Coordinates of C-alpha atoms in Angstrom, one line a residue:
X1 CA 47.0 91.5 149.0
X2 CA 47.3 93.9 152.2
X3 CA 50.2 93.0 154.8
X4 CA 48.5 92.1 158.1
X5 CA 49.5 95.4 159.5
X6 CA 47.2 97.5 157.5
X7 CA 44.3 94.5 157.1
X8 CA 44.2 94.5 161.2
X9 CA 44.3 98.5 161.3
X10 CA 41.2 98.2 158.6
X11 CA 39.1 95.8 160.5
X12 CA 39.9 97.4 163.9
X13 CA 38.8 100.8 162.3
X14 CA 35.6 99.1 160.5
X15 CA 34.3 97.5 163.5
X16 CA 34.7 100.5 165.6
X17 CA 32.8 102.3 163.6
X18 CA 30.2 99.7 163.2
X19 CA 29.9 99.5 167.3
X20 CA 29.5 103.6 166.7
X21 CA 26.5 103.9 164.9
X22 CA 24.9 101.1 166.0
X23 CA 25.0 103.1 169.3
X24 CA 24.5 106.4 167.2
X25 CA 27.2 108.5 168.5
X26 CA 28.9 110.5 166.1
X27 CA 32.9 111.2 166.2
X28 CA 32.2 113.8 168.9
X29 CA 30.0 112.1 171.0
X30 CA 32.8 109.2 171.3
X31 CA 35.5 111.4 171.8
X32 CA 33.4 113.7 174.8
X33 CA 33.2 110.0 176.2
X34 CA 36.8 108.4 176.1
X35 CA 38.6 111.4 176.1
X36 CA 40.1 110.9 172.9
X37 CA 39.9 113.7 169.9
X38 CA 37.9 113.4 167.1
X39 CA 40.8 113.3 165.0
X40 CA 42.7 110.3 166.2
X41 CA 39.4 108.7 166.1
X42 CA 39.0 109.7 162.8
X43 CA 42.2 108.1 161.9
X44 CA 41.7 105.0 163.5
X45 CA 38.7 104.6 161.8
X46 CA 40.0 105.0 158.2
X47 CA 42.6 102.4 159.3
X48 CA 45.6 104.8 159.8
X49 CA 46.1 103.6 163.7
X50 CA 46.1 101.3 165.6
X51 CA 45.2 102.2 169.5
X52 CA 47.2 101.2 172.3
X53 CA 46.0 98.9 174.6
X54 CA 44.4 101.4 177.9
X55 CA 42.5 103.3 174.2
X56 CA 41.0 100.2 173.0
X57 CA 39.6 99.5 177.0
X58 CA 38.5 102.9 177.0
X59 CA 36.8 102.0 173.6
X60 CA 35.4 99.3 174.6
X61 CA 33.7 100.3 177.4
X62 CA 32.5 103.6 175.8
X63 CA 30.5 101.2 173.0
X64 CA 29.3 99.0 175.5
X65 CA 31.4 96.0 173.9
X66 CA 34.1 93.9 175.2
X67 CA 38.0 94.3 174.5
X68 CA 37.9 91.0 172.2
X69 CA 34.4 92.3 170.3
X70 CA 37.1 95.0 169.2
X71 CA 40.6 93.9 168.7
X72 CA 39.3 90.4 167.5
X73 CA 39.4 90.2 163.1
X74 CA 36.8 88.0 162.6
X75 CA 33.9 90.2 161.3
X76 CA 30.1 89.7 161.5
X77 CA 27.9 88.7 158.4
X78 CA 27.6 91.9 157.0
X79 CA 31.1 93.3 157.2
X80 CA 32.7 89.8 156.3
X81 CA 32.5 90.4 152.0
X82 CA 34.9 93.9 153.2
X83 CA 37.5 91.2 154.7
X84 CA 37.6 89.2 151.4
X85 CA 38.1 92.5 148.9
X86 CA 40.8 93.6 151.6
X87 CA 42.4 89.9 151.4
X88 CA 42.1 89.8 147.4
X89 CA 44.2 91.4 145.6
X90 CA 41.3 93.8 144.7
X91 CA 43.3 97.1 145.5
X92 CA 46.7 95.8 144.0
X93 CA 45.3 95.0 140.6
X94 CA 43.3 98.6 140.6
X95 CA 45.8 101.2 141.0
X96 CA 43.6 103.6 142.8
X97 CA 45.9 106.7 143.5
X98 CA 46.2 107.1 140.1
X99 CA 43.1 108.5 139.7
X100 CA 43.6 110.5 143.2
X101 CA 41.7 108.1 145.2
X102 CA 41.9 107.4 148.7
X103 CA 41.9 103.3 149.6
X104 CA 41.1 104.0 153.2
X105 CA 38.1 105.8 151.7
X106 CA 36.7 103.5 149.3
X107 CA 36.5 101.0 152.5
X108 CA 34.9 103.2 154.3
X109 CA 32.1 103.8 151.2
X110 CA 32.2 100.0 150.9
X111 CA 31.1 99.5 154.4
X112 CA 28.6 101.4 154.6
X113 CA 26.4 99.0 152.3
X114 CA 29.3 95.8 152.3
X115 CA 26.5 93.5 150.8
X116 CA 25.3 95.9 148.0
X117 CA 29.0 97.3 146.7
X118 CA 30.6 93.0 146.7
X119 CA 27.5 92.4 144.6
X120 CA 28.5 95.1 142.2
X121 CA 32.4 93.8 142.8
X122 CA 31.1 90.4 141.5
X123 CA 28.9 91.3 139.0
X124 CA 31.8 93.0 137.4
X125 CA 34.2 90.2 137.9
X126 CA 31.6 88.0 136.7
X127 CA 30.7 90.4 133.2
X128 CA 35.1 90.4 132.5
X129 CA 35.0 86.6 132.5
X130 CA 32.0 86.1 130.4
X131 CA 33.6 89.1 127.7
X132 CA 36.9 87.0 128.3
X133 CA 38.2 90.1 129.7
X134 CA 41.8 89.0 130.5
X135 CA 44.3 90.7 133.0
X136 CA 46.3 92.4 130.5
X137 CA 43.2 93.7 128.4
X138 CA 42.2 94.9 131.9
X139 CA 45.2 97.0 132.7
X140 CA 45.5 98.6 129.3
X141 CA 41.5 99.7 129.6
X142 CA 42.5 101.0 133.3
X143 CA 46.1 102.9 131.3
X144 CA 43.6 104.5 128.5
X145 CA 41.3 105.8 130.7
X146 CA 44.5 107.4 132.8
X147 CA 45.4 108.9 129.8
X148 CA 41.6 110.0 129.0
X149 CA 41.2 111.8 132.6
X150 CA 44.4 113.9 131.7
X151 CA 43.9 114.3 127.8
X152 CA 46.6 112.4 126.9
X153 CA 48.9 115.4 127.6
X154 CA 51.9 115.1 130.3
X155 CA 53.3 118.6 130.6
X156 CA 56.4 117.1 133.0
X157 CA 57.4 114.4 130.1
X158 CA 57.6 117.2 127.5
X159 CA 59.4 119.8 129.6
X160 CA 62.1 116.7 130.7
X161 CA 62.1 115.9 126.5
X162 CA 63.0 119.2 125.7
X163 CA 65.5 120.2 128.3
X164 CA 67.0 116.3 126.9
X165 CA 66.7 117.5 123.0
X166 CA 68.5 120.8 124.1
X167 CA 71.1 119.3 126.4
X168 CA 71.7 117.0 124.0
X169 CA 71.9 118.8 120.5
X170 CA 69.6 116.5 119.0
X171 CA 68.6 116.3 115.8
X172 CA 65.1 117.5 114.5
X173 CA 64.9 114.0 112.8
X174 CA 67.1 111.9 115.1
X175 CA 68.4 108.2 113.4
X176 CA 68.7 105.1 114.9
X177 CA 72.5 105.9 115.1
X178 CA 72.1 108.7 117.0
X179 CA 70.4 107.3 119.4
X180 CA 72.6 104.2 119.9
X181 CA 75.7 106.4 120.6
X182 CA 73.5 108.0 123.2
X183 CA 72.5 104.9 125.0
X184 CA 76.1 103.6 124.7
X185 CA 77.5 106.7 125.9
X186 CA 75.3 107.7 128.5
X187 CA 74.2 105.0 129.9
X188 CA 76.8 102.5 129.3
X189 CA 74.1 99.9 127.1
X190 CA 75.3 97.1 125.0
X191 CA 73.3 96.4 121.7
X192 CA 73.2 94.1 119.4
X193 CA 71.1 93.3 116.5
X194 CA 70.1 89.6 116.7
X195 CA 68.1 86.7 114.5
X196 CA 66.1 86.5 117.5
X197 CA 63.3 83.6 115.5
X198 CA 66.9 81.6 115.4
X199 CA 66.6 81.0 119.4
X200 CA 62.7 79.9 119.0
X201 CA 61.0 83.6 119.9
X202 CA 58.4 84.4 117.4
X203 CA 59.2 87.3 114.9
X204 CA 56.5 89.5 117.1
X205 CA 59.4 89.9 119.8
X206 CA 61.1 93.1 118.7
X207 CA 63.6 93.7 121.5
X208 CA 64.7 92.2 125.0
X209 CA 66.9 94.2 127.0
X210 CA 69.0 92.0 129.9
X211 CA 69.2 94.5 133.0
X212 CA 72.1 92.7 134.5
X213 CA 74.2 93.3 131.2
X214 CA 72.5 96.5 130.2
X215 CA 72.1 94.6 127.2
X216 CA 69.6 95.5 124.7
X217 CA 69.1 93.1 121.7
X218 CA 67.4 94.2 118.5
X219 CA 65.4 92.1 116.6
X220 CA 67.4 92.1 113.0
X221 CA 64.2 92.4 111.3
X222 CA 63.3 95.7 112.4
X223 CA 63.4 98.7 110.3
X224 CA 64.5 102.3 110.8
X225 CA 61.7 103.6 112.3
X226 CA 61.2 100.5 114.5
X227 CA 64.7 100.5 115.9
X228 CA 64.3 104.7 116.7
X229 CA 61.2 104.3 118.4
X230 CA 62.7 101.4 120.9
X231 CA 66.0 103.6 121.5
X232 CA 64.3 106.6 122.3
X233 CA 61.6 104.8 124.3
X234 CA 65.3 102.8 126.4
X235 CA 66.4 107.0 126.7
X236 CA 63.2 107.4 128.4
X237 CA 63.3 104.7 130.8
X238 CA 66.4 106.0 132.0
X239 CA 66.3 109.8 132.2
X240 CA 62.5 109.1 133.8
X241 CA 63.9 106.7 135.9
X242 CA 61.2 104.2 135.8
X243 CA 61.0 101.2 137.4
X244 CA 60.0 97.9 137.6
X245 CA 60.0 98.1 133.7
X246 CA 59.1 95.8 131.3
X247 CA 61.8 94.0 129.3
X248 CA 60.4 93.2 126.2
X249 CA 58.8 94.8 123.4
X250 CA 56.0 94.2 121.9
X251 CA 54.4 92.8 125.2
X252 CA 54.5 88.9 126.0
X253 CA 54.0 89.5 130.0
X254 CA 54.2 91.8 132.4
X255 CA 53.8 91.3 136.5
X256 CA 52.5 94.5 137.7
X257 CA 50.0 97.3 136.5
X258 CA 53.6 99.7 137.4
X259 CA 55.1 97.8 134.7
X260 CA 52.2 98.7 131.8
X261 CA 52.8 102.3 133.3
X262 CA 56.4 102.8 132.9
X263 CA 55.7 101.6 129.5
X264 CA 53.7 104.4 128.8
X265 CA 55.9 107.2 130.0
X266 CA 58.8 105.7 128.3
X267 CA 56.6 105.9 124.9
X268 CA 55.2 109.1 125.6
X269 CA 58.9 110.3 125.9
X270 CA 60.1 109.1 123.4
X271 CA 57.3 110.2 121.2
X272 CA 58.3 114.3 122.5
X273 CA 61.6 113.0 121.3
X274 CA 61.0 112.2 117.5
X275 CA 58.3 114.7 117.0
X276 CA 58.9 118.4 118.3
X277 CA 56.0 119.8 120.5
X278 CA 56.6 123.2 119.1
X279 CA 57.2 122.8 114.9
X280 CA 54.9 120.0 115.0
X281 CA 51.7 122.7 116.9
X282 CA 52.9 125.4 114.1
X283 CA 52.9 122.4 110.7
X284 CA 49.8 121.5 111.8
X285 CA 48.1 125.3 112.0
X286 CA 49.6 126.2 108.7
X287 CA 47.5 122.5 107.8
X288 CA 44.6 123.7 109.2
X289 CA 44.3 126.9 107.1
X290 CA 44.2 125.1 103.8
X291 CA 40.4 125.4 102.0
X292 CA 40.5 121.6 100.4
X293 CA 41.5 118.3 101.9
X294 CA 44.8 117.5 99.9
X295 CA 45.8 113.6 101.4
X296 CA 49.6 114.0 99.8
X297 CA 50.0 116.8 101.7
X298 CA 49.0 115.3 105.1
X299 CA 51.5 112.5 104.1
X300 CA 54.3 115.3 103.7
X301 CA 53.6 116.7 106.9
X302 CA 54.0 113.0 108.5
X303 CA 57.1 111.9 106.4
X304 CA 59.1 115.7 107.5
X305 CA 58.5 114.2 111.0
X306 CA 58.7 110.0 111.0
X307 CA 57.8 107.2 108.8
X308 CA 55.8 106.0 110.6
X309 CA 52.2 106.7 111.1
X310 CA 51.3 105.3 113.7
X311 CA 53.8 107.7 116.1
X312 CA 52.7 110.5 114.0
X313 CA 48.7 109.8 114.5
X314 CA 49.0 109.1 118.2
X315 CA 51.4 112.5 118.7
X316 CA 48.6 113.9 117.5
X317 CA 46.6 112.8 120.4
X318 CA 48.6 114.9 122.8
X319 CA 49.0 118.1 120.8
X320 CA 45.6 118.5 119.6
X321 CA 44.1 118.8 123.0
X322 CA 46.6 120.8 124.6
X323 CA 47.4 123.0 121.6
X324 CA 44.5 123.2 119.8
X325 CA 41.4 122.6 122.0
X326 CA 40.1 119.9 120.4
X327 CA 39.4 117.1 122.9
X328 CA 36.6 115.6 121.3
X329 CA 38.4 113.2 119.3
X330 CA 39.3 109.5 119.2
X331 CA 42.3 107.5 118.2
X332 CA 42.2 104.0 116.3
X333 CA 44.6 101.3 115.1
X334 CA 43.1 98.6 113.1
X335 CA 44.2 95.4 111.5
X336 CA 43.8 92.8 109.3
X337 CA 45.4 89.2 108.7
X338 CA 46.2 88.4 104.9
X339 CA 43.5 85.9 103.5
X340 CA 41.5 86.6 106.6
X341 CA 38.5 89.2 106.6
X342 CA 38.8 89.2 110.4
X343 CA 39.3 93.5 111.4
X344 CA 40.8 93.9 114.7
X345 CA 40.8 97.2 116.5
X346 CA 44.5 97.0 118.2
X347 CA 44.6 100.2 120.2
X348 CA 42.1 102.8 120.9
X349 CA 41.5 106.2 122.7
X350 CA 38.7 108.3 123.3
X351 CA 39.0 111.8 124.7
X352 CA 36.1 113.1 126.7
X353 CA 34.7 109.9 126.6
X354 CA 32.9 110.3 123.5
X355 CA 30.7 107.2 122.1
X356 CA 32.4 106.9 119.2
X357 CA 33.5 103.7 117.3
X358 CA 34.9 101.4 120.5
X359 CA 36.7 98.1 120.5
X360 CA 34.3 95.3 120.7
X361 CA 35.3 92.1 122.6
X362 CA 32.1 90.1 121.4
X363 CA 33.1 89.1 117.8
X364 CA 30.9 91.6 116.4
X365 CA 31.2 93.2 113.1
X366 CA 32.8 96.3 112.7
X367 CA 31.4 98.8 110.2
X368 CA 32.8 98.4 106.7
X369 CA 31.9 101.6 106.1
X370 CA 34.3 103.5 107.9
X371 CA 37.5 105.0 106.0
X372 CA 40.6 103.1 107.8
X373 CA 38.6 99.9 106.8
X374 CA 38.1 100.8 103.3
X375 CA 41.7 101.9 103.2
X376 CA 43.0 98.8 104.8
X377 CA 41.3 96.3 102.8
X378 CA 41.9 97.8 99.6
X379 CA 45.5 98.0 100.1
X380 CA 47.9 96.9 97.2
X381 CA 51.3 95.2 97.9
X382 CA 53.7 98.0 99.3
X383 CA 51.2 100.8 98.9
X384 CA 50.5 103.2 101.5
X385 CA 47.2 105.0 101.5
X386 CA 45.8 108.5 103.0
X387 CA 42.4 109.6 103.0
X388 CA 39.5 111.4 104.8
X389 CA 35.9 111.3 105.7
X390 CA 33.2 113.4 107.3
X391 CA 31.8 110.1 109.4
X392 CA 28.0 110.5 110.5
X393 CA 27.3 107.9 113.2
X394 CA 23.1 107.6 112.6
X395 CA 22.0 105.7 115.7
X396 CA 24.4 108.8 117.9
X397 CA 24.0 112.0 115.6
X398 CA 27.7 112.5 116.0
X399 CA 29.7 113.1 112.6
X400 CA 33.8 113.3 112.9
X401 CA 36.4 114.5 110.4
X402 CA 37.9 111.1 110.4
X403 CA 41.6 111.1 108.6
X404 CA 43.2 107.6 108.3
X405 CA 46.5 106.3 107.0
X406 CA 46.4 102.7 106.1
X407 CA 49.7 100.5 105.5
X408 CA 51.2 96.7 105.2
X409 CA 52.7 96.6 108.7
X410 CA 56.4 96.0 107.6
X411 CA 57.4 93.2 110.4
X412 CA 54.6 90.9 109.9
X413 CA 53.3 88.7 107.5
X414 CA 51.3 90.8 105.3
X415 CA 49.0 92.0 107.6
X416 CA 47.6 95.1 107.0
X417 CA 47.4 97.9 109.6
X418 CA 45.5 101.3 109.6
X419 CA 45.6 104.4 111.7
X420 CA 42.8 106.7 112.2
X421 CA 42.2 109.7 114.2
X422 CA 38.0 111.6 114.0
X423 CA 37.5 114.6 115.7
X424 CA 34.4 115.6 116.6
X425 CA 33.1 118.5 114.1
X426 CA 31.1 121.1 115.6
X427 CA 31.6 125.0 115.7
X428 CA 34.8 125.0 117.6
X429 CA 36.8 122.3 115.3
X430 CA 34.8 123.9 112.1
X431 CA 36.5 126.8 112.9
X432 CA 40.3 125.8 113.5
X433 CA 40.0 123.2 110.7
X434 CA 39.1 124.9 107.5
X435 CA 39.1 122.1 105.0
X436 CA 36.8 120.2 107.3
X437 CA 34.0 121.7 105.1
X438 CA 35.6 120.7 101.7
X439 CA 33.4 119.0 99.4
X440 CA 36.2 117.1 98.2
X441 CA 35.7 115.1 101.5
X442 CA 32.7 112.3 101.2
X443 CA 30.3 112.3 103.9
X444 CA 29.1 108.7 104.4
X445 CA 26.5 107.5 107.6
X446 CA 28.1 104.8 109.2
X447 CA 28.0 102.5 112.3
X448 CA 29.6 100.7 115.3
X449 CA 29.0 97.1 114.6
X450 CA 26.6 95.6 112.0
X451 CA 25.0 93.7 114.8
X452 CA 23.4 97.7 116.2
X453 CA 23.3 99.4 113.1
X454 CA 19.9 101.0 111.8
X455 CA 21.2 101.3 108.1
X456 CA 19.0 99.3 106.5
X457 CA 20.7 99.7 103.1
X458 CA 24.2 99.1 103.9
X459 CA 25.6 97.2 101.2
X460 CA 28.8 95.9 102.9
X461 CA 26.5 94.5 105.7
X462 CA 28.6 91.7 107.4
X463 CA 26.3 90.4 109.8
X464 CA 22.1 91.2 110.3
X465 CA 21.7 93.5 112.8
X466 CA 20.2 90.9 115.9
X467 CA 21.1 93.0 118.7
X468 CA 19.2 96.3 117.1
X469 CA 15.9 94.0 116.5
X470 CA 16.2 92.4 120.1
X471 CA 16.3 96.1 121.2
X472 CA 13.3 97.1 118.9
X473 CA 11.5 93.9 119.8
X474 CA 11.7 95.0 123.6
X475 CA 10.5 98.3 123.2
X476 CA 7.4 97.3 120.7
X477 CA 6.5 94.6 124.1
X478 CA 6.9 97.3 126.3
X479 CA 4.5 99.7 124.6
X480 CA 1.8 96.3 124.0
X481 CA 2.1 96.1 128.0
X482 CA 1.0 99.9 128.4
X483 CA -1.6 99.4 125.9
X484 CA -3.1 96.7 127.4
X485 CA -2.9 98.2 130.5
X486 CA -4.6 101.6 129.7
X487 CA -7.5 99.4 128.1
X488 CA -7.9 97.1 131.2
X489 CA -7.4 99.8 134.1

């Protein structure tokens, strides 16, 4: 919610400006008048100031208002929806200078048509609670499109990584020790490893660090790779500085949208921290060069780095861009509960805001026919499973290299998890990626959701495809109408 310092400065600013135009001056014409320049007016309507009391006379009388007409905050009907945005926590729960824009100025775009923008307002408040579109769903679609607008790449983060790695001496495959000592020595953190479920918290809790102590406690369950990734993401938070911060991992609640963010720098450090910028851009060329798709030796190239796919897929999200130029691409984590047939996309990125496969928050159907499902729900107990697939979306004409890992997800219940990344083939990728036209890689056409999809002989079909024949339905009614138009005109 604004303080009532800036919500007076707003209304005093929107309401001279409204007296303004109604008048038709322009800036100019009102500062010739009241002897005031154009800039200070300027300022005072964008909210900045807040005239002194002979300005606001001079105002008034220049408008052809009275002082209270001014100074007062009630607003007239067609300003008063701009008081209840200003009053809501509207521009707390949007982080708008994060995208570089300017609050002062979105007021001043909402009040030119107040009525017309709160409709929209509402009618996307309203569309979130029919989709169930919860705060925290909210934030992480406002994080992923932050990441989108920059691809994914933080040049700042990886030069502080590697000026860490090279103060530091670390290791080109750090361990869980290593980083411990650091956080001990450095920072002066306590940690323990803990049978957290024994105090009531559910196994999903991984690790809860207790500023006051500097103690970080470690879920007992976790494994190598689990416990490296929450170190170097506690180095991060330190050496970055960030706060507020969120205290547990995975997520159970956070307060602010600053929180989600420090969250995501302290991963995206520690991600330049297990997996070099530098060897992991010169693996991958080498990768690129090879004629024929060879899934063992993608899994070699992830294992010399981590054990774990999932950092090693969404690394690849930030070098590929950057290093390679391909930012057509998209980034996918799936899931799927043991005995359930339920497939959950968990995370997601698109670069360049691509309409490829995205999460769908209407209990839809997911395509069975794309690779990381395949992989997933064919996975045998403690296997781990690599493969590729030229994906042709039918109803977009967009076909993707798509290479997916699939895996039990070692601190749950057997539920299995997949990775995927597709990039976008077209004469640019084609060209970098050799083995992209391998014949040793399937090309299959595939869909969103079963509920749009045109393949009419799909046969892993989940669901009949209503919302395709509602849309074809509306179209055939729309050409009858024109027809029997034409024939009565």
């Amino acid at each position: 919610m604004a303080s009532d310092s800036d919500f007076i400065k707003t209304v005093f600013g929107l309401k001279m400006k409204q007296f303004r135009q109604k008048k038709g001056f322009s800036l100019q014409d009102l500062a010739t008048l009241t002897g005031v320049s154009k800039s200070y007016l300027n300022e005072i309507e964008n909210g900045k100031k807040y005239p002194k009391h002979d300005k606001i006379s001079q105002l008034a009388t220049s408008l052809h208002c009275t002082y209270d007409d001014l100074v007062s905050t009630k607003l007239d009907k067609s300003l008063a929806p701009i008081a209840e945005i200003i009053q809501s926590d509207f521009f707390k729960e949007i982080p708008l200078d994060l995208f570089g824009i300017n609050k002062n100025n979105l007021i001043s775009i909402i009040s030119e048509a107040p009525k017309k923008v709160t409709a929209f307002i509402n009618t996307l408040i309203e569309i979130a609670k029919n989709y169930n579109l919860s705060k925290e769903r909210f934030y992480f679609a406002v994080i992923r499109s932050f990441q989108e607008l920059y691809d994914n790449y933080f040049p700042e983060i990886e030069e502080k990584a590697k000026d860490y790695i090279l103060e530091n001496k670390l290791s080109e495959k750090p361990s869980s020790v290593e980083f411990r000592q650091i956080l001990e020595r450095q920072f002066q953190y306590e940690i323990r490893s803990l049978d957290l479920e024994h105090y009531g918290a559910s196994g999903k809790l991984r690790s809860l660090f207790i500023p006051e102590k500097k103690l970080l406690l470690l879920n007992e369950l976790l494994d190598e790779d689990q416990k490296i990734f929450i170190l170097a993401k506690e180095i991060g938070f330190n050496i970055l500085n960030l706060n507020p911060r969120p205290n547990t991992y995975s997520w159970l609640d956070f307060t602010s949208f600053e929180e989600l963010l420090s969250n995501y720098y302290a991963a995206y450090f520690a991600g330049c921290l297990l997996i070099r910028k530098e060897t992991l851009t010169q693996k991958l060329s080498s990768f690129f060069e090879n004629q024929e798709w060879n899934p063992a030796l993608f899994e070699n190239l992830t294992e010399e780095f981590t054990n774990s796919p999932e950092t090693f897929y969404y690394r690849l999200t930030n070098i590929l861009p950057q290093e390679f130029g391909i930012k057509d691409l998209f980034y996918l984590c799936f899931t799927k509960k043991k005995n359930s047939d339920k497939i959950q996309i968990l995370k997601e990125l698109h670069l360049n805001q691509q309409q490829a496969p995205h999460a769908n928050a209407t209990s839809e159907h997911y395509c069975r026919r794309w690779i990381a499902v395949k992989n997933m729900s064919n996975l045998k107990e403690n296997e781990k499973l690599t493969d590729a697939q030229i994906s042709h979306y039918k109803d977009t004409g967009l076909t993707y290299l798509v290479i997916s890992t699939s895996q039990k997800n070692p601190f749950s219940d057997g539920t299995n998890r997949s990775y995927c990344i597709g990039i976008l083939l077209n004469s640019a990728s084609l060209k970098k990626i050799k083995f992209a036209k391998s014949d040793q890689i399937k090309t299959v056409n595939v869909g969103v959701t079963c509920e749009f999809c045109s393949i009419s002989d799909c046969e892993v079909r989940q669901a009949p495809p209503l919302r395709l024949e509602k849309e074809i339905f509306n179209e055939n009614m729309k050409k009858s109408i024109q027809q029997i138009r034409k024939q009565m005109l």
